[in-house]
XYZ file of C-alpha atoms in Angstrom:
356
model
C 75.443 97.812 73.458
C 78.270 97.844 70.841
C 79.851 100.927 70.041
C 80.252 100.326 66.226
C 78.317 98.118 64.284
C 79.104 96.937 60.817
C 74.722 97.756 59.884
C 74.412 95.600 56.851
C 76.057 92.740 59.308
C 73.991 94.206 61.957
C 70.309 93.800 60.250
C 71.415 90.070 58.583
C 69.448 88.182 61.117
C 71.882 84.880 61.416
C 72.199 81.746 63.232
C 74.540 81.783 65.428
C 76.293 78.956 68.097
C 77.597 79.648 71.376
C 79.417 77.173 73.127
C 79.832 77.694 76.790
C 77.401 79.709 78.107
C 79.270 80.774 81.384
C 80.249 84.806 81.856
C 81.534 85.170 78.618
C 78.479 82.974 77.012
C 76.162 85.111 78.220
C 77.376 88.314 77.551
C 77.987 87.264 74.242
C 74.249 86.261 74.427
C 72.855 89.151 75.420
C 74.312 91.253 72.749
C 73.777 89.244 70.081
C 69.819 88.812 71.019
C 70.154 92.719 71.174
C 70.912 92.845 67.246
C 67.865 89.797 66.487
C 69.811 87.161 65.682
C 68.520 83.550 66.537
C 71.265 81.288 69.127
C 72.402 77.936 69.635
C 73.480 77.578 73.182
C 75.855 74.515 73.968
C 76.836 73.715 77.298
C 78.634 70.498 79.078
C 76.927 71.803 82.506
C 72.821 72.302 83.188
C 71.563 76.111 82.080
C 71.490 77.416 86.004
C 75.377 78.628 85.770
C 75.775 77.297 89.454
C 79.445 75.256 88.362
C 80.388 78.018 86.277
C 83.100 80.371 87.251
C 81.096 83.623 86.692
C 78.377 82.019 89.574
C 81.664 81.384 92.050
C 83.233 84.976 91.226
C 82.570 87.911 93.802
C 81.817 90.005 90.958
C 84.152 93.302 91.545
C 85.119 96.058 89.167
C 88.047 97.313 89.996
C 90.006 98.307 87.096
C 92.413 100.171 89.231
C 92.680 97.845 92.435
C 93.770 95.057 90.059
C 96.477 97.049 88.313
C 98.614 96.385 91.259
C 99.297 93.055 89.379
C 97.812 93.205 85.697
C 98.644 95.373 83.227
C 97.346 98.931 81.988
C 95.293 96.983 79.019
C 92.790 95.633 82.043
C 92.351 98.990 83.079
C 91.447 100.329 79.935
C 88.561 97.573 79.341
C 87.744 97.711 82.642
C 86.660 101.054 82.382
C 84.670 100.587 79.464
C 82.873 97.391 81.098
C 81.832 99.276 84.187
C 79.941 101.913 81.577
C 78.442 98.708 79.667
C 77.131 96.624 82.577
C 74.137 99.106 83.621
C 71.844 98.064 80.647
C 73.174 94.489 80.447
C 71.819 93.818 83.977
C 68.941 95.707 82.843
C 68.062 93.821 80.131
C 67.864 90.548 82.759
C 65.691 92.238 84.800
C 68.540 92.923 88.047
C 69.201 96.464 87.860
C 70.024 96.557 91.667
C 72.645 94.012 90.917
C 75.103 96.920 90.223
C 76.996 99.019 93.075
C 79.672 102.098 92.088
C 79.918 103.086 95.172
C 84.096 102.874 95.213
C 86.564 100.548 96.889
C 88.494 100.585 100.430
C 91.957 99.478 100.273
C 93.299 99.607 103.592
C 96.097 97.633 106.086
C 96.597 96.999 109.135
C 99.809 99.559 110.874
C 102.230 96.953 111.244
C 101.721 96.516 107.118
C 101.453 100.174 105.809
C 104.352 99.189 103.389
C 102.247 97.094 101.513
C 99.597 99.962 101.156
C 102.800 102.779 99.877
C 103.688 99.943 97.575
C 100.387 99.198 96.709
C 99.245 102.839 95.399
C 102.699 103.376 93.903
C 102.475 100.351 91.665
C 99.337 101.721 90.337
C 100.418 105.166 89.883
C 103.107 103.915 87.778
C 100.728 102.591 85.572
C 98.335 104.584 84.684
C 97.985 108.198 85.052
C 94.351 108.215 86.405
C 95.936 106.574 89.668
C 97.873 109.725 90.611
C 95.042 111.147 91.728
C 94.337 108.577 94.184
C 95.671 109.764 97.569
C 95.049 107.877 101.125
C 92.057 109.167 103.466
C 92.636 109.237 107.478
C 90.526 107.352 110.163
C 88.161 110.496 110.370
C 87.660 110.503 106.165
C 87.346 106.613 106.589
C 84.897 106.437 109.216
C 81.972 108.844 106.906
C 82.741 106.249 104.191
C 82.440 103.096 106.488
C 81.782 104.018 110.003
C 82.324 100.177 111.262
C 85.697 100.640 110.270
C 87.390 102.377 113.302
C 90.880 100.733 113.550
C 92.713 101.944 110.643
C 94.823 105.102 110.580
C 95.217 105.250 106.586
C 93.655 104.010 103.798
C 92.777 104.588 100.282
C 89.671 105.015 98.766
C 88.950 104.834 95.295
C 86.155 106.064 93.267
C 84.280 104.856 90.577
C 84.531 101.331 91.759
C 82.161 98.669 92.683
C 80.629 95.336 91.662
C 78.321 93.440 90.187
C 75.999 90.691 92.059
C 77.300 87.685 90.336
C 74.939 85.507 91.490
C 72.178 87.054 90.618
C 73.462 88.062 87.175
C 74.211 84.107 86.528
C 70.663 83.132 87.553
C 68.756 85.603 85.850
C 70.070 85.722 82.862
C 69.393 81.517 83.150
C 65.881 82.836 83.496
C 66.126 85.364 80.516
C 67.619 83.396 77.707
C 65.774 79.943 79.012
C 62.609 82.100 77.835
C 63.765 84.114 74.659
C 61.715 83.050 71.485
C 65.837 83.206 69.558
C 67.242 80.861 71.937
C 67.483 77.152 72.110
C 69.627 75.693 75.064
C 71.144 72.201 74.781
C 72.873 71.442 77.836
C 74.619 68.728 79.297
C 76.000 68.421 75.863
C 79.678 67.639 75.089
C 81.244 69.871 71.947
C 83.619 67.848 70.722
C 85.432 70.310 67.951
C 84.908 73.752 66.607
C 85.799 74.885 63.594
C 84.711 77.565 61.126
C 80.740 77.881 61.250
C 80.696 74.262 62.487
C 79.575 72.591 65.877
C 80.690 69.124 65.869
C 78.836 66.354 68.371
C 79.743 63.205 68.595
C 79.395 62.194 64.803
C 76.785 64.981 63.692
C 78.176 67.962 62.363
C 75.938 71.130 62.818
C 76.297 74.380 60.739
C 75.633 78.083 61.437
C 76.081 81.469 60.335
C 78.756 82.054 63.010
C 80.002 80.609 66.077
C 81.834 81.451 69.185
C 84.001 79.663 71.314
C 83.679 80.944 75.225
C 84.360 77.352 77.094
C 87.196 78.443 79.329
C 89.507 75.704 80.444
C 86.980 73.403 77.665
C 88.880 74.781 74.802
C 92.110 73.256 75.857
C 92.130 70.794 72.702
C 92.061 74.548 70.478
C 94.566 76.730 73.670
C 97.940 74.515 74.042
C 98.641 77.065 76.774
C 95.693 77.400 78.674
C 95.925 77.173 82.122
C 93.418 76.987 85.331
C 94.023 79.096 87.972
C 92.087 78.186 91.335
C 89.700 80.348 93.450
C 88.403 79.917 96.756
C 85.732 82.227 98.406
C 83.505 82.041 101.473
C 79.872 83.353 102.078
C 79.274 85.047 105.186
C 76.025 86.424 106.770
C 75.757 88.598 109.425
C 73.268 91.107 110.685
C 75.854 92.969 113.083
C 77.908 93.824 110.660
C 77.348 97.006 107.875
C 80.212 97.433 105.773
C 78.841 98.932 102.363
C 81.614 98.735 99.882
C 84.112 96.719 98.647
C 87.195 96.143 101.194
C 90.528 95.222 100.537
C 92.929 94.195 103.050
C 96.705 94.462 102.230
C 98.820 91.699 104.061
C 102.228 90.358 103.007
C 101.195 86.960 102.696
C 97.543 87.637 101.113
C 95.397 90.356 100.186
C 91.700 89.843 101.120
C 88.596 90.981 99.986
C 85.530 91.577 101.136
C 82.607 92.383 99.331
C 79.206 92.956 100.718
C 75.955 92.517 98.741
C 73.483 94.840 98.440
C 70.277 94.427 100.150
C 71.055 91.583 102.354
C 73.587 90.244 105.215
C 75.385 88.368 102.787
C 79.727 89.033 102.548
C 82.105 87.346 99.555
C 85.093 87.017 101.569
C 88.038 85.681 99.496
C 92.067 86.197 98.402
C 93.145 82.862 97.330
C 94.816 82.289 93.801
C 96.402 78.250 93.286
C 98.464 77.314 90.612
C 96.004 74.306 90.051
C 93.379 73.061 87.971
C 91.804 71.214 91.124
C 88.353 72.424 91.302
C 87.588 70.290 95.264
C 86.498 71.776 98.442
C 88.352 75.122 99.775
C 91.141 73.746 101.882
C 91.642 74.086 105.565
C 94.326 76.169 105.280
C 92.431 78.542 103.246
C 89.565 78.417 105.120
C 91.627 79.855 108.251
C 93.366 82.620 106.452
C 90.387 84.095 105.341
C 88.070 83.936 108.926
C 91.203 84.970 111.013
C 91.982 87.676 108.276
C 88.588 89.066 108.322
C 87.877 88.684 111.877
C 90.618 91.457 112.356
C 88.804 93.662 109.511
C 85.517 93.444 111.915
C 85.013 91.443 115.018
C 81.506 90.265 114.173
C 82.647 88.438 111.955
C 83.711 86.121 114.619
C 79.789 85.464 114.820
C 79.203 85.382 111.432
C 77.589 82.496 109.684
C 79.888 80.193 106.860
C 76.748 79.764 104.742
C 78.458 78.631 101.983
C 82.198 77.376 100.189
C 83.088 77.974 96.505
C 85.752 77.123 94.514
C 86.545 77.106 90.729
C 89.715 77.574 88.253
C 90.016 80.496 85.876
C 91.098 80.454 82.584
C 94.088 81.783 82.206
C 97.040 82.354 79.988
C 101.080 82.709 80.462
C 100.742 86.689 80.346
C 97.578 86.602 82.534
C 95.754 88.596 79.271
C 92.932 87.771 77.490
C 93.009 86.738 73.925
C 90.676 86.860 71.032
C 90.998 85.219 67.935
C 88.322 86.388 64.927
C 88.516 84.053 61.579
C 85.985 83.774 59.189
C 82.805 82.547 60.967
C 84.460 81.726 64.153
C 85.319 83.720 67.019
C 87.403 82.680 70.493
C 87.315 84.357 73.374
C 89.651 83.009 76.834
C 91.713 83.813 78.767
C 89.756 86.533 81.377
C 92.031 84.839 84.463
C 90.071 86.515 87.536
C 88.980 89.455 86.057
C 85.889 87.859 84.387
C 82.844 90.358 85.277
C 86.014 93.643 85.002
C 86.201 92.324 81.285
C 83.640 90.458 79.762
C 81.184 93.304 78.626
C 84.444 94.885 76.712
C 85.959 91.795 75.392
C 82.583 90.801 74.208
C 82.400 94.092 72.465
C 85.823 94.137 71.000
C 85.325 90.394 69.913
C 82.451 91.689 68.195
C 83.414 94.332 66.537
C 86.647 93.122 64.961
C 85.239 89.663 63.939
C 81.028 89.238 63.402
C 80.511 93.071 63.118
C 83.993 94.238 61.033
């Protein structure tokens, strides 16, 4: 999976500790198992993913929907992770769990500033985007025929998601059953420190280890921050939207992202200031249904199946941030861009620290 490999680092079989086996954890897993090494998983939570915030996520890649607020660096890795996450959902067994089927941004008429602004942002950024131009209602309705009332919108190509759900519990399945892996969870790390795992009073050694606990490695990341996310689940079966929808609004910008094979819609937008990990909130509850009731109007008959929320790890520039020393490796900081990163960070992580 890695495009450069250090090979007499790569055929040292080692023993390795990963602690926090959310997104990150697992992609970090996955490689590593690639390569033969033998893992120590460490995890606070149980080994089905379901409180992590790679099981709450909606799973998009959109490296350049999310430039209109992140910088050109995300695009770059994003890139890259779209071409790695084919045979890492592969090597889980959920090959269907990947869509590149491109993104609709779109507004509605009264709010077409917000879509100029919107592709102008990202055209400053990156030269790629100029060639992203809007599509009329006819060009719109071959992409998404359920989508009749909008008079211009974007669409942009090489774009899509992964099924976050599934990813989360089958990879549970996948390293729960690997001969190199043994899974403690429900077990606090207190401290980390070069080639050591520290519990409680026991100190436990390894070849390597890598830090991927999120907001956990607060006692390591003075400025680590959460950053809340609410999403709904939705199922409907009067409702075929195929792709990944964004609707631009002043006040919030929506997304809707449909997964494949079943009536089942992510339907989020909201990003808190707040480490507060409760119930979504009333307030956000009605800004998404009344904001994607006007995006289709069966989703007014739509069942709320479900309610997630989580917090993000996040730092002060909104960038992720690696930090290699000898037998230690930390990787935060992904904000909401967790499944557009992971596979590259992971790789970059790798190669400049374990593999260098």
């Amino acid at each position: 999976m890695l495009k450069q490999k250090n090979n007499k680092l790569k055929n040292k079989k080692m023993n390795i500790a990963i602690v926090g086996t959310g997104l990150v954890g697992r992609v970090l897993a996955l490689n590593l198992l690639k390569d033969g090494h033998s893992l120590t998983l460490f995890d606070k939570d149980s080994k089905d993913g379901l409180t992590s915030a790679g099981y709450t996520a909606a799973g998009m890649l959109a490296p350049f929907a999310e430039l209109e607020t992140a910088e050109s660096m995300i695009f770059d890795l994003g890139v890259r992770s779209i071409s790695l996450w084919p045979d890492l959902l592969k090597e889980v067994g959920v090959e269907d769990g990947f869509q590149l089927a491109g993104t609709i941004i779109t507004s509605h008429p009264q709010d077409l500033n917000e879509l100029e602004h919107f592709i102008t942002t990202l055209k400053n950024k990156v030269e790629e985007a100029k060639e992203i131009d809007f599509i009329n209602n006819q060009e719109l309705q071959k992409l998404e025929p359920e989508l009749t009332q909008y008079k211009k919108s974007f669409f942009i190509k090489n774009e899509g998601q992964v099924d976050s759900q599934r990813f989360i519990t089958s990879s549970s399945d996948y390293l729960q059953n690997h001969k190199n892996v043994n899974w403690k969870d429900f077990t606090k790390v207190d401290k980390i420190d070069k080639g050591r795992v520290y519990i409680n009073e026991e100190i436990q050694e390894f070849d390597w280890v890598f830090d991927s606990r999120g907001l956990g490695a607060k006692e390591h990341f003075s400025d680590l921050r959460g950053v809340r996310g609410e999403v709904l689940w939705l199922e409907s079966n009067e409702i075929n939207i195929s792709r990944p929808t964004r609707l631009l609004h002043p006040r919030y910008k929506i997304y809707i992202v449909p997964r494949q094979n079943s009536q089942r819609y992510i339907v989020g937008a909201t990003e808190i200031e707040s480490e507060d990990a409760s119930d979504i909130s009333l307030r956000s509850s009605m800004e998404l249904l009344s904001a994607v009731f006007t995006v289709h109007p069966s989703f007014g008959e739509a069942r709320v199946v479900n309610s997630k929320t989580n917090c993000r790890p996040a730092f002060k520039d909104n960038l992720p941030r690696i930090e290699n020393t000898d037998k230690l490796t930390r990787i935060n900081g992904l904000y909401r861009h967790g499944y557009l990163l992971a596979p590259a960070i992971v790789e970059k992580a790798l190669n400049e620290g374990i593999y260098k």
